[in-house]
PDB file of C-alpha atoms in Angstrom:
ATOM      1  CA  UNK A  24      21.297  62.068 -23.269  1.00 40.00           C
ATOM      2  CA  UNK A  25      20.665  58.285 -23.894  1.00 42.00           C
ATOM      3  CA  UNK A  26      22.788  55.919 -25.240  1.00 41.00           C
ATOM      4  CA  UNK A  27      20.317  55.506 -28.087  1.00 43.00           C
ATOM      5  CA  UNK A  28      20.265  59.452 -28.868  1.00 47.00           C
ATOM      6  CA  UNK A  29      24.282  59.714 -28.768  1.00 45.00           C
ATOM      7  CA  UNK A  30      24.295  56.964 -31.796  1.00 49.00           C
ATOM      8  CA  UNK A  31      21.856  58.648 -33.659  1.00 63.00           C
ATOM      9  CA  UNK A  32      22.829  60.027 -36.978  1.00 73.00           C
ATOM     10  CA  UNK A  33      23.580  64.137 -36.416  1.00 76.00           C
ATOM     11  CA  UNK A  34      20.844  66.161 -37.687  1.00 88.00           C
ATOM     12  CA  UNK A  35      21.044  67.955 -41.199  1.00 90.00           C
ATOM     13  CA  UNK A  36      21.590  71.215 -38.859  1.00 90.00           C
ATOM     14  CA  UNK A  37      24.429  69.800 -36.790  1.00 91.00           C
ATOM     15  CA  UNK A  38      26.241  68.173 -40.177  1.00 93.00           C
ATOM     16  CA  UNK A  39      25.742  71.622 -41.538  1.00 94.00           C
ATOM     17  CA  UNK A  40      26.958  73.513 -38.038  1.00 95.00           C
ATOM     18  CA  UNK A  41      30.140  70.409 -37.996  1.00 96.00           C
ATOM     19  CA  UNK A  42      31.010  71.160 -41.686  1.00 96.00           C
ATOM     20  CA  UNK A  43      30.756  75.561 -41.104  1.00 97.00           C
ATOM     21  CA  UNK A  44      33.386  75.042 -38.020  1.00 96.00           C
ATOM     22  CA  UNK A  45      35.330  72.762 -40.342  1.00 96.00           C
ATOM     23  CA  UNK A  46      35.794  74.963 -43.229  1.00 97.00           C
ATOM     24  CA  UNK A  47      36.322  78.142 -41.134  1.00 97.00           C
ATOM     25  CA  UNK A  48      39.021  76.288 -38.867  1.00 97.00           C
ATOM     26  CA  UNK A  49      40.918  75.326 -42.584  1.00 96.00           C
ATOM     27  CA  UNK A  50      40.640  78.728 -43.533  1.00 96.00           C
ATOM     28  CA  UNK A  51      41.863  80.704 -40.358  1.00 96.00           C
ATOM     29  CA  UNK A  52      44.618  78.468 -40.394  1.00 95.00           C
ATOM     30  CA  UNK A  53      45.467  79.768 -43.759  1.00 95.00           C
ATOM     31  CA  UNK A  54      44.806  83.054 -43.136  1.00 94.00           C
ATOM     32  CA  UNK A  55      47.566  82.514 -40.367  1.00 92.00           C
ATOM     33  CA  UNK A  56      50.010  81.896 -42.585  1.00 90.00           C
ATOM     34  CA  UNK A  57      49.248  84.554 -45.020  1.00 88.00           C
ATOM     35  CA  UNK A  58      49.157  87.049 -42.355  1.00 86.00           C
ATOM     36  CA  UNK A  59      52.570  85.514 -40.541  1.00 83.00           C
ATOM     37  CA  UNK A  60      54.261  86.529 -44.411  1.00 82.00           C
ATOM     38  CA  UNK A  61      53.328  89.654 -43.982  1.00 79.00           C
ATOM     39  CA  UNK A  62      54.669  90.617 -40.563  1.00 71.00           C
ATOM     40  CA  UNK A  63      54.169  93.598 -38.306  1.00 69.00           C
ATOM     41  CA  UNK A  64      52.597  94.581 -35.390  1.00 59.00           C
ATOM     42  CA  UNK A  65      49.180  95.720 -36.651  1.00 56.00           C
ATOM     43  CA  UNK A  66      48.947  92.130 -37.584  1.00 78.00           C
ATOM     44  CA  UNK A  67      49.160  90.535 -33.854  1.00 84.00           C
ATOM     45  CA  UNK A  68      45.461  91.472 -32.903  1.00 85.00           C
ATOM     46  CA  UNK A  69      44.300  89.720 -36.336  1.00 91.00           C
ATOM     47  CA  UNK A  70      46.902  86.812 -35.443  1.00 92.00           C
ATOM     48  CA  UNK A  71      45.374  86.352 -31.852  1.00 93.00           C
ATOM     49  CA  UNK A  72      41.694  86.483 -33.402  1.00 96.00           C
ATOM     50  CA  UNK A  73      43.036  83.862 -35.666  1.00 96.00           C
ATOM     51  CA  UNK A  74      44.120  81.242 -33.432  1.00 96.00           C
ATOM     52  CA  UNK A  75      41.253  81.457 -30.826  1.00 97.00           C
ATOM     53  CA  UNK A  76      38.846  81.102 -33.620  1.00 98.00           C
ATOM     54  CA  UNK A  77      40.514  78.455 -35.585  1.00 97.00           C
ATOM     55  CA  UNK A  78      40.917  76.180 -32.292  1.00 97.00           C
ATOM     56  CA  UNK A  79      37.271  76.980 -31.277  1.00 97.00           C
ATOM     57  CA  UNK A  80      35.872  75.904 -34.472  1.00 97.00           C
ATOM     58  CA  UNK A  81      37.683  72.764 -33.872  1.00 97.00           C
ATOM     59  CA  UNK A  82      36.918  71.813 -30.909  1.00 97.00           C
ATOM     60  CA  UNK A  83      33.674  73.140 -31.296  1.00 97.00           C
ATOM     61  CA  UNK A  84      33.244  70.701 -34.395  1.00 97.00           C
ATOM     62  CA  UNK A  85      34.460  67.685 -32.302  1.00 96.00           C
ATOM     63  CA  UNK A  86      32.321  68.156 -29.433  1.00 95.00           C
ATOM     64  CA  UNK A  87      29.417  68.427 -31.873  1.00 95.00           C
ATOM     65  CA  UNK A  88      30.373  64.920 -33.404  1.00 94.00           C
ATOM     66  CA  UNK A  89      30.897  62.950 -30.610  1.00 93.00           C
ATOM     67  CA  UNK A  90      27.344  64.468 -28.804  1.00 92.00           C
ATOM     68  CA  UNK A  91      28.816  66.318 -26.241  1.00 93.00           C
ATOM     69  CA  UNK A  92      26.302  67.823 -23.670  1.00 93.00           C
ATOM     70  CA  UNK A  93      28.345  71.023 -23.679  1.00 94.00           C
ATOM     71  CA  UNK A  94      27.968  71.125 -27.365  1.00 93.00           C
ATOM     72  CA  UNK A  95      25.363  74.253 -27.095  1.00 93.00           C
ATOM     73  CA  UNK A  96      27.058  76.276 -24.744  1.00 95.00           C
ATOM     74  CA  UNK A  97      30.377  75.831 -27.011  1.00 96.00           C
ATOM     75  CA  UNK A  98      28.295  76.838 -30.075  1.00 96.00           C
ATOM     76  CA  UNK A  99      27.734  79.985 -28.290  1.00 96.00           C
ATOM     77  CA  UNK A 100      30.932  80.509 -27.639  1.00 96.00           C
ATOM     78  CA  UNK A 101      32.265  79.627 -30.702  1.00 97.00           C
ATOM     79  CA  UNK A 102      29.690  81.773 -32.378  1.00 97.00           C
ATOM     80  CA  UNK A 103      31.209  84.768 -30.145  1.00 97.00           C
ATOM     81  CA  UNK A 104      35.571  84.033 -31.330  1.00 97.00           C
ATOM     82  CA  UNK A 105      34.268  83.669 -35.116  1.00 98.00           C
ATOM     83  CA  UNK A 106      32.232  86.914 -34.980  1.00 97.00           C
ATOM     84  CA  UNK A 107      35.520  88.765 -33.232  1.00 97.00           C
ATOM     85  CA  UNK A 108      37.288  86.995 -35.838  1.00 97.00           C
ATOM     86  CA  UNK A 109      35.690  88.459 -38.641  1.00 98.00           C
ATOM     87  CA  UNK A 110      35.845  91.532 -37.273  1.00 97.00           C
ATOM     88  CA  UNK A 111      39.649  91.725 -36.933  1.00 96.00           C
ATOM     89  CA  UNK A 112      39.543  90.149 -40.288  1.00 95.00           C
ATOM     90  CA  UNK A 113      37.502  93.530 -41.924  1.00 95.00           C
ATOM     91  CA  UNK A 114      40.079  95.596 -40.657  1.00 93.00           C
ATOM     92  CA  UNK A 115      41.522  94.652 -44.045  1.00 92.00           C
ATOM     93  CA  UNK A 116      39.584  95.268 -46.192  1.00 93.00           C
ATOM     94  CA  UNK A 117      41.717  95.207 -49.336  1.00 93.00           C
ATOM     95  CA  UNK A 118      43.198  91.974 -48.675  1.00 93.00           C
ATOM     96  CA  UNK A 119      41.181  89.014 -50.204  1.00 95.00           C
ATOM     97  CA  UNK A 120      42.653  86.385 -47.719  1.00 95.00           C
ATOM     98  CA  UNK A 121      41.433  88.440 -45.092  1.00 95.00           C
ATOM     99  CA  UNK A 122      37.886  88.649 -46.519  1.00 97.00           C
ATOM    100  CA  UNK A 123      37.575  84.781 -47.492  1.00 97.00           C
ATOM    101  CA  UNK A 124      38.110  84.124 -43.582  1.00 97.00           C
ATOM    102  CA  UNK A 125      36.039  87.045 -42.791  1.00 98.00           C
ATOM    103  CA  UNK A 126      33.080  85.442 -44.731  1.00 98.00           C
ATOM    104  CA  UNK A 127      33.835  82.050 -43.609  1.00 98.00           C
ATOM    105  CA  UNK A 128      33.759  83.302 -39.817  1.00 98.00           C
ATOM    106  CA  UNK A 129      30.564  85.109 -40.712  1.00 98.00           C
ATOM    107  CA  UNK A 130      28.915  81.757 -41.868  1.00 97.00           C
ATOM    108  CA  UNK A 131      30.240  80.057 -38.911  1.00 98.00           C
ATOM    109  CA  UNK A 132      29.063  82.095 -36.224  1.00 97.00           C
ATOM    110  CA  UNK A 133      25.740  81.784 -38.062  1.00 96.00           C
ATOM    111  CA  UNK A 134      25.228  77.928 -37.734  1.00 96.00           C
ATOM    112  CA  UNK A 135      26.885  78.279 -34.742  1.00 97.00           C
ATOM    113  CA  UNK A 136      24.324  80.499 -33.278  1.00 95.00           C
ATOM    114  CA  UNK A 137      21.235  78.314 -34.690  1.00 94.00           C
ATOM    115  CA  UNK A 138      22.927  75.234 -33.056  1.00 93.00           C
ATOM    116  CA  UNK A 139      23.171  76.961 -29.379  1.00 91.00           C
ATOM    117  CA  UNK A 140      19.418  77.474 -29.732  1.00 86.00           C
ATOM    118  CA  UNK A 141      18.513  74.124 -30.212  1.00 67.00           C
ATOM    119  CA  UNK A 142      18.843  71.528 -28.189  1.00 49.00           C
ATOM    120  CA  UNK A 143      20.913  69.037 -29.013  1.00 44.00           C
TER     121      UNK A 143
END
């Protein structure tokens, strides 16, 4: 990647990808807490999907913004913790916390996936 291409304004697909990670990372988060009121043991599998995807999305968001050249391969990846995510999240189905992140994880992974496919 050149100098010039790194200073480049992000691509409507990357801002999009950027602000996805961004709004699933705030909602995990919250999720975390909801689910950390709750207590018990059925929740640690949710709480574990939780964190992995809420640092993910953040890291995968920063690497994004500042152009890394891993930033595809961490799409992927990131794509792969908010899908897992979302599915820990479904095993509650009643609980609308658990579906916002569910949905938000769902959108994620979706950018996410778009962005590993392109080059960036």
């Amino acid at each position: 990647m050149t100098q010039a291409e790194s200073m480049s304004a992000m691509s409507k697909e990357m801002q999009d990808c950027v602000a996805a990670c961004m709004e699933c990372h705030s909602v995990c988060e919250e999720t975390m807490s909801s689910c950390m009121q709750m207590g018990g043991q059925a929740q640690m599998q949710i709480m574990r999907a939780l964190i992995d995807c809420a640092d993910m999305t953040r890291m995968c968001a920063d690497m994004m913004m500042r152009r890394s050249p891993l930033s595809a391969e961490m799409c992927a990846t990131c794509a792969r913790a908010c899908e897992m995510c979302a599915e820990a999240c479904m095993s509650m189905p009643d609980d609308p916390q658990m579906m916002r992140c569910a949905q938000a994880c769902r959108r994620c992974a979706e950018t996410c996936r778009a962005m590993a496919g392109m080059a960036m």
